[in-house]
Amino acid sequence: MTSQQTIVDISQAEQGTSLWHDAWLRLRRNRLAVLGLVVLVLFTAIALLTPWIAPYSYQAQNLELGASPPSAAHWLGTDIFGRDLLTQIMYGGRISLAVGFVATSVALLIGVTWGAIAGYVGGRTDAVMMRLVDILYALPFMIFIVLLSVVFGRNMLLLFLAIGAVEWLTMARIMRGQVQSLRQQEFVEAAISLGLSPATLIRRHLVPNALGPIIVYTTLTIPNVMLLEAFLSFLGLGIQPPQTSWGLLISYGAETMEEYPWLLIFPGLALAITLFSLNFLGDGLRDALDVRGAKD
Amino acid sequence: MSLLEVQNLEVSFVTRNGTNKAVDGISFSVDTGKITAIIGESGSGKSVACYSLLGLVPRPPGRIDGGRALFEGRDLLQLEERQLREIRGRDIAMIFQDPMTCLNPYMTIGKQLMEPLRYHRKVSREAARARALELLEEVGIRDPASTIDNFPHQFSGGMRQRVMIAMALINEPKLLIADEPTTALDVTIQAQILKLIAELQHKRDIGVIFISHDLAVVADIADTIVVMKQGKVVETGDRAAIFQHARDPYTKKLLAAIPTDSKPPQALQPEPLITVRNLCTWFDQGRGSEPVKAVNDVSFDIHRGEVLGLVGESGSGKSTIGRSILRLVPVTSGNVNFDGTDLTALQGRELKQMRRRMQMIFQDPFASLNPRMTVYDTLAEPLLLHRIENRKTVGQAVLKLMDDVGLARAFVRKYPHEFSGGQRQRIAIGRALATRPEFVVADEPVSALDVTIQAQILDLMQALGREYGLTMLFVSHDLAVVRHLADRIMVLYHGEVVEQGSGEELFTHPQQAYTRQLLQSIPGRSLLA
């Protein structure tokens, strides 16, 4: 850094390497993480385009065909009603991925805000806010879901909310810890002495610096949530027919796995590949965002 | 023959970004009964050189490329790990910089002292304990018999460093390597530890390598001084030769960086800008226990255009005074009057208005800048917040600010991690001055920087102080720096002001015993005019 040329406008200055950019460069060197990212992007794209690219219509049945193994006409075979399994998995993926991303976003939004406020304000506010988190933690999750579905009936929105309502707790704790340690840093004091309002301070100075661990935790939360959904659907508490999800498909597949193993194998594979990809990406992000590994 | 003879030592680190030569063919020797000081800035390779002698540089990434290190005729670099382990702690011992982290917090100091003795000499428990007591006595631990079974946290920093020294000496080593052993300590404690090392070295007739970034620290104790820069030795000589007839330009620069003068007195403006009356800042320790009285009933004035130096050791409350004035910590009682406004009573908008007129420069330039914001974002934030500039004009204002603090304009869109410590401190100074404040609190602004960078930053602060007409509260533990910069000096002890006066008065006629003790502790006193 010895360039001394005088510039007259900031747009002429060379753009520096931000820590985000630096982390991205490191992530790109991690093959597994990149593979995970590519798979996720692919699956997401397929899920978005499903109504247009699915080989068969979602409702199309062929009772005469029944359950048939993979063939040229039905790549992944058909179920006992003669429905194309690939089409089922594609539509199921829409629901599973949506639950994963939406519920995690809900958790992220609530958790980050809640944790940042508790950590920044501190004192009694912090104590009350975190005790509430502790209480929610202590609620048995299954009973919570069963209660919700009894009271409100079964619908997907409720499922999103219920899962989000559980997953934000850890997020809030992580965020609070981050903010508490950042608060001690001199740049936060500097921001206070400039006269910044607490809201601006949290938004501009605290959240961006606390985001590293949060992002990592997010990528590890999505598979958690998807598993939860699969688990709930498997138990019959989640997604209801005629809608379908990977969890539901696995549940049906498991019933008939001795006669028609492909009905279990393919939905299971779709879920497993997605979870692996998310975990690889999460690991890669953790390494890439780890400041100890970064220069300086 | 010398005790240790290092010849053409080369050490490099192999990293992802290529090979980095940390030590590039250095030679020096240490004699029995003499202190050899190795001086250099951070990154000059001084510590790496000494650590590699004992096989303490992790390999990889470290790699010893060549050279010899003859210790009593044996080449340390050729020894196997098992042989080195025998030498480490028995023939060659080390003292590290931070006595807080170098002792095991779960072991009593007695056990930790006895460990090397039992390991290397296989002596009985009773004999080891007796020896440990003897040594604690020798390094100046009061009443060793009752403190030997205490845990490290029950000792102060200075006492812990004494325990470390006792641990290093317990096996009667022939060579002692001290890596910045006083850098983490207060000035007065530093003086005591330096004295102790010199005494012990003399009494036991051992060789000492004293690693430091600060020439002044070794000015009174070193026999030979080796000056290192970027992995190379630039000059070697005995103390007198280095201090009186330094030949190398870098050595001269290091010497020039030690502030030795006193700021010429100037007439004070009659009206004070800030009056502090009966200021108390206490920190609650939770229910039941006494609050910590960080600042206790302190009153003083700061006149317009004046630099008031605030000195004291850590825990004396000097930083808290600065933060109390700026309302960064809640004040318990008393008032702070800023140009006719009582700051302690302000809230919300009014306080924000006043914040524009008073700013702070922090100690650690690595912590005081938001790592996610570019220089531009950091400098533009105060300008936009206080509506001094609008979105269209702020770019030019930021560039002007960079010119003022001596940063190349081309760096405006870089992030803090792309700058050196000195450059970062320039950014932090720019941020503090962006709103054109009348008053600035500088909290140890140069103590985290290398000596030569320190001098540059002090010069910059002086120049900007004049240009911006600043009134400044300069907080520091370093009396020489304060005398160089401040018009008046205030000495703080345990949250109370013990003495104040002009630098000249204080240095020539200190009234209080504590002030005299502080003055006598200044490293390299002999250098001060």
Tab-separated table of N, CA and C in Angstrom, chain A residues 1-11 13-20 22 26 29 185-197 200 204-206 208-209 212 289 293 295-296, chain B residues 16 323 326 328 352 355 358-360 362-374 376-377 381-382 385-386 395-396 399 408-415 417-419 423-424 431 435:
chain	number	residue	atom	x	y	z
A	1	MET	N	0.833	-1.201	0.000
A	1	MET	CA	0.000	0.000	0.000
A	1	MET	C	0.866	1.249	0.000
A	2	THR	N	1.474	1.528	-1.109
A	2	THR	CA	2.339	2.700	-1.124
A	2	THR	C	1.894	3.677	-2.208
A	3	SER	N	0.759	3.384	-2.821
A	3	SER	CA	0.359	4.259	-3.921
A	3	SER	C	0.077	5.653	-3.382
A	4	GLN	N	0.641	6.629	-4.020
A	4	GLN	CA	0.577	7.992	-3.489
A	4	GLN	C	-0.144	8.939	-4.436
A	5	GLN	N	-0.687	8.413	-5.527
A	5	GLN	CA	-1.289	9.347	-6.466
A	5	GLN	C	-2.460	10.058	-5.803
A	6	THR	N	-2.585	11.310	-6.127
A	6	THR	CA	-3.651	12.100	-5.524
A	6	THR	C	-4.913	11.956	-6.364
A	7	ILE	N	-6.012	11.698	-5.686
A	7	ILE	CA	-7.260	11.581	-6.414
A	7	ILE	C	-8.173	12.706	-5.952
A	8	VAL	N	-9.121	13.067	-6.776
A	8	VAL	CA	-9.974	14.193	-6.432
A	8	VAL	C	-11.393	13.748	-6.118
A	9	ASP	N	-11.696	12.486	-6.367
A	9	ASP	CA	-13.047	12.019	-6.108
A	9	ASP	C	-12.971	10.590	-5.599
A	10	ILE	N	-13.843	10.256	-4.653
A	10	ILE	CA	-13.702	8.941	-4.046
A	10	ILE	C	-13.978	7.803	-5.011
A	11	SER	N	-14.726	8.074	-6.078
A	11	SER	CA	-15.033	6.985	-6.997
A	11	SER	C	-13.773	6.518	-7.726
A	13	ALA	N	-10.983	5.934	-6.224
A	13	ALA	CA	-10.162	5.122	-5.332
A	13	ALA	C	-10.412	3.645	-5.578
A	14	GLU	N	-9.364	2.899	-5.382
A	14	GLU	CA	-9.455	1.455	-5.542
A	14	GLU	C	-10.291	0.895	-4.404
A	15	GLN	N	-11.198	-0.026	-4.762
A	15	GLN	CA	-12.052	-0.626	-3.734
A	15	GLN	C	-11.248	-1.590	-2.874
A	16	GLY	N	-11.371	-1.464	-1.573
A	16	GLY	CA	-10.652	-2.363	-0.678
A	16	GLY	C	-11.317	-3.727	-0.608
A	17	THR	N	-10.646	-4.652	0.037
A	17	THR	CA	-11.213	-5.984	0.206
A	17	THR	C	-11.936	-6.038	1.532
A	18	SER	N	-13.264	-6.139	1.490
A	18	SER	CA	-13.995	-6.194	2.744
A	18	SER	C	-13.823	-7.573	3.353
A	19	LEU	N	-14.144	-7.691	4.635
A	19	LEU	CA	-14.027	-8.982	5.294
A	19	LEU	C	-14.965	-10.000	4.667
A	20	TRP	N	-16.146	-9.518	4.191
A	20	TRP	CA	-17.088	-10.420	3.517
A	20	TRP	C	-16.453	-10.989	2.262
A	22	ASP	N	-13.326	-11.192	1.553
A	22	ASP	CA	-12.232	-12.046	1.975
A	22	ASP	C	-12.747	-13.445	2.328
A	26	ARG	N	-12.161	-17.221	0.551
A	26	ARG	CA	-11.745	-18.427	1.259
A	26	ARG	C	-12.763	-19.555	1.063
A	29	ARG	N	-12.397	-21.558	-2.076
A	29	ARG	CA	-11.333	-22.563	-2.144
A	29	ARG	C	-11.767	-23.894	-1.540
A	185	GLN	N	-16.020	-3.263	22.830
A	185	GLN	CA	-15.005	-2.791	21.895
A	185	GLN	C	-15.046	-1.276	21.793
A	186	GLU	N	-13.856	-0.733	21.520
A	186	GLU	CA	-13.769	0.723	21.503
A	186	GLU	C	-14.543	1.348	20.350
A	187	PHE	N	-14.729	0.610	19.250
A	187	PHE	CA	-15.417	1.273	18.138
A	187	PHE	C	-16.890	1.534	18.466
A	188	VAL	N	-17.441	0.736	19.379
A	188	VAL	CA	-18.813	0.995	19.804
A	188	VAL	C	-18.852	2.239	20.692
A	189	GLU	N	-17.875	2.356	21.565
A	189	GLU	CA	-17.766	3.565	22.382
A	189	GLU	C	-17.587	4.787	21.491
A	190	ALA	N	-16.755	4.627	20.454
A	190	ALA	CA	-16.534	5.735	19.525
A	190	ALA	C	-17.850	6.143	18.879
A	191	ALA	N	-18.659	5.146	18.504
A	191	ALA	CA	-19.936	5.441	17.864
A	191	ALA	C	-20.866	6.162	18.835
A	192	ILE	N	-20.844	5.756	20.114
A	192	ILE	CA	-21.671	6.436	21.117
A	192	ILE	C	-21.207	7.882	21.252
A	193	SER	N	-19.884	8.056	21.272
A	193	SER	CA	-19.389	9.419	21.487
A	193	SER	C	-19.622	10.300	20.270
A	194	LEU	N	-19.906	9.699	19.116
A	194	LEU	CA	-20.288	10.516	17.964
A	194	LEU	C	-21.719	11.008	18.109
A	195	GLY	N	-22.505	10.355	18.957
A	195	GLY	CA	-23.894	10.758	19.154
A	195	GLY	C	-24.888	9.908	18.394
A	196	LEU	N	-24.500	8.711	17.968
A	196	LEU	CA	-25.410	7.832	17.242
A	196	LEU	C	-26.538	7.351	18.152
A	197	SER	N	-27.743	7.216	17.584
A	197	SER	CA	-28.851	6.675	18.376
A	197	SER	C	-28.667	5.171	18.517
A	200	THR	N	-29.545	3.067	15.364
A	200	THR	CA	-28.550	3.156	14.295
A	200	THR	C	-27.291	2.403	14.675
A	204	ARG	N	-25.893	-0.400	12.327
A	204	ARG	CA	-24.683	-0.152	11.540
A	204	ARG	C	-23.432	-0.802	12.114
A	205	HIS	N	-23.342	-0.831	13.452
A	205	HIS	CA	-22.071	-1.254	14.037
A	205	HIS	C	-22.110	-2.630	14.667
A	206	LEU	N	-23.227	-2.996	15.263
A	206	LEU	CA	-23.237	-4.272	15.977
A	206	LEU	C	-23.642	-5.441	15.081
A	208	PRO	N	-23.721	-6.002	11.753
A	208	PRO	CA	-22.792	-6.514	10.727
A	208	PRO	C	-21.613	-7.276	11.332
A	209	ASN	N	-21.166	-6.879	12.497
A	209	ASN	CA	-20.017	-7.538	13.091
A	209	ASN	C	-20.375	-8.835	13.790
A	212	GLY	N	-21.296	-13.050	11.378
A	212	GLY	CA	-20.528	-14.240	11.011
A	212	GLY	C	-21.077	-15.511	11.640
A	289	LEU	N	-15.394	-17.701	7.724
A	289	LEU	CA	-15.696	-16.497	8.501
A	289	LEU	C	-14.913	-16.441	9.805
A	293	GLY	N	-8.549	-17.549	11.472
A	293	GLY	CA	-7.881	-18.051	10.281
A	293	GLY	C	-7.575	-16.933	9.289
A	295	LYS	N	-6.316	-13.283	7.758
A	295	LYS	CA	-5.067	-12.535	7.925
A	295	LYS	C	-5.284	-11.479	8.993
A	296	ASP	N	-4.254	-11.302	9.796
A	296	ASP	CA	-4.293	-10.296	10.856
A	296	ASP	C	-5.287	-10.674	11.931
B	16	ARG	N	0.447	-19.561	3.035
B	16	ARG	CA	-0.279	-19.697	1.786
B	16	ARG	C	0.177	-18.647	0.769
B	323	ARG	N	-13.697	9.491	30.209
B	323	ARG	CA	-14.986	8.944	29.777
B	323	ARG	C	-16.148	9.586	30.537
B	326	LEU	N	-16.960	12.911	28.911
B	326	LEU	CA	-17.652	12.726	27.640
B	326	LEU	C	-18.989	11.999	27.793
B	328	LEU	N	-19.507	8.944	28.607
B	328	LEU	CA	-19.484	7.575	28.093
B	328	LEU	C	-19.677	6.573	29.218
B	352	LYS	N	-26.639	15.026	22.225
B	352	LYS	CA	-26.116	14.755	20.884
B	352	LYS	C	-25.477	16.013	20.296
B	355	ARG	N	-22.130	16.426	21.789
B	355	ARG	CA	-21.157	15.411	21.380
B	355	ARG	C	-20.353	15.858	20.168
B	358	MET	N	-17.193	17.602	21.375
B	358	MET	CA	-16.175	16.887	22.149
B	358	MET	C	-16.052	15.465	21.643
B	359	GLN	N	-14.828	15.026	21.452
B	359	GLN	CA	-14.604	13.711	20.865
B	359	GLN	C	-13.502	12.967	21.598
B	360	MET	N	-13.314	11.721	21.199
B	360	MET	CA	-12.340	10.904	21.897
B	360	MET	C	-11.462	10.149	20.904
B	362	PHE	N	-9.052	6.791	20.898
B	362	PHE	CA	-8.913	5.621	21.763
B	362	PHE	C	-7.513	5.021	21.703
B	363	GLN	N	-7.297	4.110	22.652
B	363	GLN	CA	-5.977	3.518	22.794
B	363	GLN	C	-5.625	2.533	21.683
B	364	ASP	N	-6.561	1.620	21.422
B	364	ASP	CA	-6.223	0.498	20.563
B	364	ASP	C	-6.804	0.679	19.171
B	365	PRO	N	-5.971	1.077	18.202
B	365	PRO	CA	-6.519	1.343	16.865
B	365	PRO	C	-7.042	0.083	16.198
B	366	PHE	N	-6.759	-1.103	16.784
B	366	PHE	CA	-7.286	-2.326	16.201
B	366	PHE	C	-8.716	-2.564	16.660
B	367	ALA	N	-9.082	-1.984	17.800
B	367	ALA	CA	-10.427	-2.198	18.328
B	367	ALA	C	-11.320	-0.989	18.108
B	368	SER	N	-10.735	0.163	17.802
B	368	SER	CA	-11.557	1.364	17.799
B	368	SER	C	-12.152	1.676	16.425
B	369	LEU	N	-11.856	0.847	15.430
B	369	LEU	CA	-12.472	1.050	14.119
B	369	LEU	C	-13.369	-0.144	13.804
B	370	ASN	N	-14.559	0.151	13.263
B	370	ASN	CA	-15.469	-0.917	12.875
B	370	ASN	C	-14.875	-1.677	11.693
B	371	PRO	N	-14.572	-2.975	11.881
B	371	PRO	CA	-13.881	-3.715	10.820
B	371	PRO	C	-14.705	-3.893	9.544
B	372	ARG	N	-16.007	-3.653	9.616
B	372	ARG	CA	-16.849	-3.834	8.429
B	372	ARG	C	-17.043	-2.546	7.656
B	373	MET	N	-16.445	-1.443	8.122
B	373	MET	CA	-16.659	-0.164	7.441
B	373	MET	C	-15.376	0.334	6.792
B	374	THR	N	-15.510	0.880	5.582
B	374	THR	CA	-14.338	1.440	4.915
B	374	THR	C	-13.962	2.755	5.588
B	376	TYR	N	-13.904	5.511	4.229
B	376	TYR	CA	-14.908	6.481	3.809
B	376	TYR	C	-16.132	6.441	4.725
B	377	ASP	N	-16.650	5.240	4.971
B	377	ASP	CA	-17.839	5.111	5.832
B	377	ASP	C	-17.557	5.635	7.232
B	381	GLU	N	-19.463	9.076	8.544
B	381	GLU	CA	-20.544	8.898	9.514
B	381	GLU	C	-20.770	10.125	10.409
B	382	PRO	N	-19.716	10.646	11.084
B	382	PRO	CA	-19.970	11.825	11.928
B	382	PRO	C	-20.403	13.043	11.122
B	385	LEU	N	-24.069	12.483	10.212
B	385	LEU	CA	-24.905	12.416	11.410
B	385	LEU	C	-25.213	13.817	11.935
B	386	HIS	N	-24.187	14.642	11.987
B	386	HIS	CA	-24.393	15.989	12.536
B	386	HIS	C	-24.712	17.006	11.442
B	395	GLY	N	-18.068	13.532	0.195
B	395	GLY	CA	-16.892	12.891	-0.400
B	395	GLY	C	-15.669	13.780	-0.329
B	396	GLN	N	-15.861	15.035	-0.731
B	396	GLN	CA	-14.735	15.980	-0.697
B	396	GLN	C	-14.253	16.221	0.727
B	399	LEU	N	-12.082	13.381	1.903
B	399	LEU	CA	-10.741	13.434	1.304
B	399	LEU	C	-9.880	14.507	1.980
B	408	ALA	N	-2.983	8.667	2.494
B	408	ALA	CA	-3.113	8.850	1.051
B	408	ALA	C	-4.582	8.720	0.657
B	409	ARG	N	-5.036	9.631	-0.199
B	409	ARG	CA	-6.446	9.637	-0.611
B	409	ARG	C	-6.845	8.335	-1.292
B	410	ALA	N	-5.877	7.680	-1.921
B	410	ALA	CA	-6.190	6.470	-2.682
B	410	ALA	C	-6.719	5.352	-1.782
B	411	PHE	N	-6.513	5.479	-0.486
B	411	PHE	CA	-6.924	4.405	0.431
B	411	PHE	C	-8.355	4.561	0.928
B	412	VAL	N	-9.071	5.548	0.400
B	412	VAL	CA	-10.347	5.932	1.002
B	412	VAL	C	-11.369	4.792	1.052
B	413	ARG	N	-11.285	3.860	0.127
B	413	ARG	CA	-12.281	2.788	0.147
B	413	ARG	C	-11.728	1.471	0.698
B	414	LYS	N	-10.613	1.570	1.422
B	414	LYS	CA	-10.033	0.370	2.038
B	414	LYS	C	-10.670	0.124	3.411
B	415	TYR	N	-10.496	-1.102	3.881
B	415	TYR	CA	-11.025	-1.478	5.194
B	415	TYR	C	-9.912	-1.449	6.243
B	417	HIS	N	-8.588	-3.525	8.253
B	417	HIS	CA	-7.601	-4.606	8.326
B	417	HIS	C	-6.520	-4.493	7.271
B	418	GLU	N	-6.705	-3.578	6.328
B	418	GLU	CA	-5.687	-3.402	5.288
B	418	GLU	C	-4.649	-2.345	5.669
B	419	PHE	N	-4.766	-1.805	6.891
B	419	PHE	CA	-3.846	-0.756	7.320
B	419	PHE	C	-2.957	-1.218	8.473
B	423	GLN	N	-1.379	3.746	10.758
B	423	GLN	CA	-2.367	4.279	9.810
B	423	GLN	C	-3.767	4.224	10.390
B	424	ARG	N	-4.050	3.130	11.119
B	424	ARG	CA	-5.373	3.026	11.738
B	424	ARG	C	-5.594	4.136	12.752
B	431	ARG	N	-11.545	10.559	12.427
B	431	ARG	CA	-12.940	10.445	12.838
B	431	ARG	C	-13.244	11.382	14.007
B	435	THR	N	-15.902	16.316	13.181
B	435	THR	CA	-16.936	17.287	13.524
B	435	THR	C	-16.337	18.627	13.970
